[in-house]
């Protein structure tokens, strides 16, 4: 029998060693610092550095969150893709205010992004869709993400049909597959310290420029 409390107590967190974070030499925009940190994460061998948590709220203001893959990052924002008919898609339709969270445990770094999600143009979403593998495209074409599955066999049957359809018409595009861009208003970079003297640097967009502040750990 597992003893969950024992296992939790024995699990180490933030033990390092960690890279340094020179707060006196940070770039003007959080986008540039994110690129630096993402590059460090890749160089250090962080597993799935492109996985992040997207947080949304439902029609009752109740928070929801799930892991997604980031597709791109540039000075205009952070990009991810999903079906606009999924639970998250419907939630963002009602309230486009979202949060993205990255945690790279190997380097003790967390990045928190708060902003608004915008749908990208149809052609960009279509391009993202066409770059997906066959099974991923077929599943997206079923377009039932987040609805109740009564029988796993139903999934297998419909997937097989959709794959055959895609083999015959490989340029088929899901009308609801959407590339979203998150335009940030606030981005926080959190660097762990093995002695618990963590560093927090927050960028806030103020009218036409980014302002930085340190935060208490
Ligand atoms: C590592 C990882 C990557 C994922 N990437 C995506 C993704 O890029 N797009 C997506 O729609 N779902 C992705 N998922 C599945 C989502 O976490 C989620 O289950 C799904 O999108 C349904 O979410 P919803 O019910 O909140 O709409 C990923 C899950 C994991 C664990």
PDB file of C-alpha atoms and ligand atoms in Angstrom, residues 48 66-69 81-82 86-88 145-146, ligand 1:
ATOM      1  CA  UNK A  48       8.905  18.909 -23.268  1.00  0.00           C
ATOM      2  CA  UNK A  66      -5.115  22.036 -19.093  1.00  0.00           C
ATOM      3  CA  UNK A  67      -1.731  21.375 -20.672  1.00  0.00           C
ATOM      4  CA  UNK A  68      -1.159  22.391 -24.300  1.00  0.00           C
ATOM      5  CA  UNK A  69       1.768  22.686 -26.666  1.00  0.00           C
ATOM      6  CA  UNK A  81      -3.848  25.634 -31.365  1.00  0.00           C
ATOM      7  CA  UNK A  82      -7.037  23.764 -30.527  1.00  0.00           C
ATOM      8  CA  UNK A  86     -13.722  22.291 -27.336  1.00  0.00           C
ATOM      9  CA  UNK A  87     -14.485  23.307 -23.755  1.00  0.00           C
ATOM     10  CA  UNK A  88     -11.533  25.718 -23.735  1.00  0.00           C
ATOM     11  CA  UNK A 145     -13.027  17.053 -28.112  1.00  0.00           C
ATOM     12  CA  UNK A 146     -14.393  17.405 -24.579  1.00  0.00           C
TER      13      UNK A 146
HETATM   14  C1  LIG B   1       1.722  17.401 -23.154  1.00  0.00           C
HETATM   15  C2  LIG B   1       0.316  17.673 -23.655  1.00  0.00           C
HETATM   16  C3  LIG B   1       0.142  18.412 -24.812  1.00  0.00           C
HETATM   17  C4  LIG B   1      -1.139  18.701 -25.289  1.00  0.00           C
HETATM   18  N1  LIG B   1      -1.279  19.505 -26.393  1.00  0.00           N
HETATM   19  C5  LIG B   1      -2.517  19.870 -26.805  1.00  0.00           C
HETATM   20  C6  LIG B   1      -2.673  20.825 -27.868  1.00  0.00           C
HETATM   21  O1  LIG B   1      -1.688  21.369 -28.427  1.00  0.00           O
HETATM   22  N2  LIG B   1      -3.951  21.132 -28.263  1.00  0.00           N
HETATM   23  C7  LIG B   1      -5.053  20.594 -27.646  1.00  0.00           C
HETATM   24  O2  LIG B   1      -6.182  20.920 -28.046  1.00  0.00           O
HETATM   25  N3  LIG B   1      -4.930  19.716 -26.626  1.00  0.00           N
HETATM   26  C8  LIG B   1      -3.696  19.343 -26.179  1.00  0.00           C
HETATM   27  N4  LIG B   1      -3.560  18.475 -25.112  1.00  0.00           N
HETATM   28  C9  LIG B   1      -4.793  17.945 -24.468  1.00  0.00           C
HETATM   29  C10 LIG B   1      -5.353  18.978 -23.478  1.00  0.00           C
HETATM   30  O3  LIG B   1      -4.624  18.964 -22.267  1.00  0.00           O
HETATM   31  C11 LIG B   1      -6.854  18.752 -23.153  1.00  0.00           C
HETATM   32  O4  LIG B   1      -7.045  17.453 -22.668  1.00  0.00           O
HETATM   33  C12 LIG B   1      -7.766  18.950 -24.367  1.00  0.00           C
HETATM   34  O5  LIG B   1      -7.344  20.017 -25.177  1.00  0.00           O
HETATM   35  C13 LIG B   1      -9.210  19.180 -23.928  1.00  0.00           C
HETATM   36  O6  LIG B   1      -9.265  20.331 -23.125  1.00  0.00           O
HETATM   37  P1  LIG B   1     -10.635  21.115 -22.820  1.00  0.00           P
HETATM   38  O7  LIG B   1     -11.658  20.057 -22.445  1.00  0.00           O
HETATM   39  O8  LIG B   1     -10.325  22.024 -21.685  1.00  0.00           O
HETATM   40  O9  LIG B   1     -11.012  21.849 -24.070  1.00  0.00           O
HETATM   41  C14 LIG B   1      -2.286  18.189 -24.611  1.00  0.00           C
HETATM   42  C15 LIG B   1      -2.096  17.433 -23.438  1.00  0.00           C
HETATM   43  C16 LIG B   1      -0.824  17.202 -22.963  1.00  0.00           C
HETATM   44  C17 LIG B   1      -0.665  16.425 -21.659  1.00  0.00           C
END
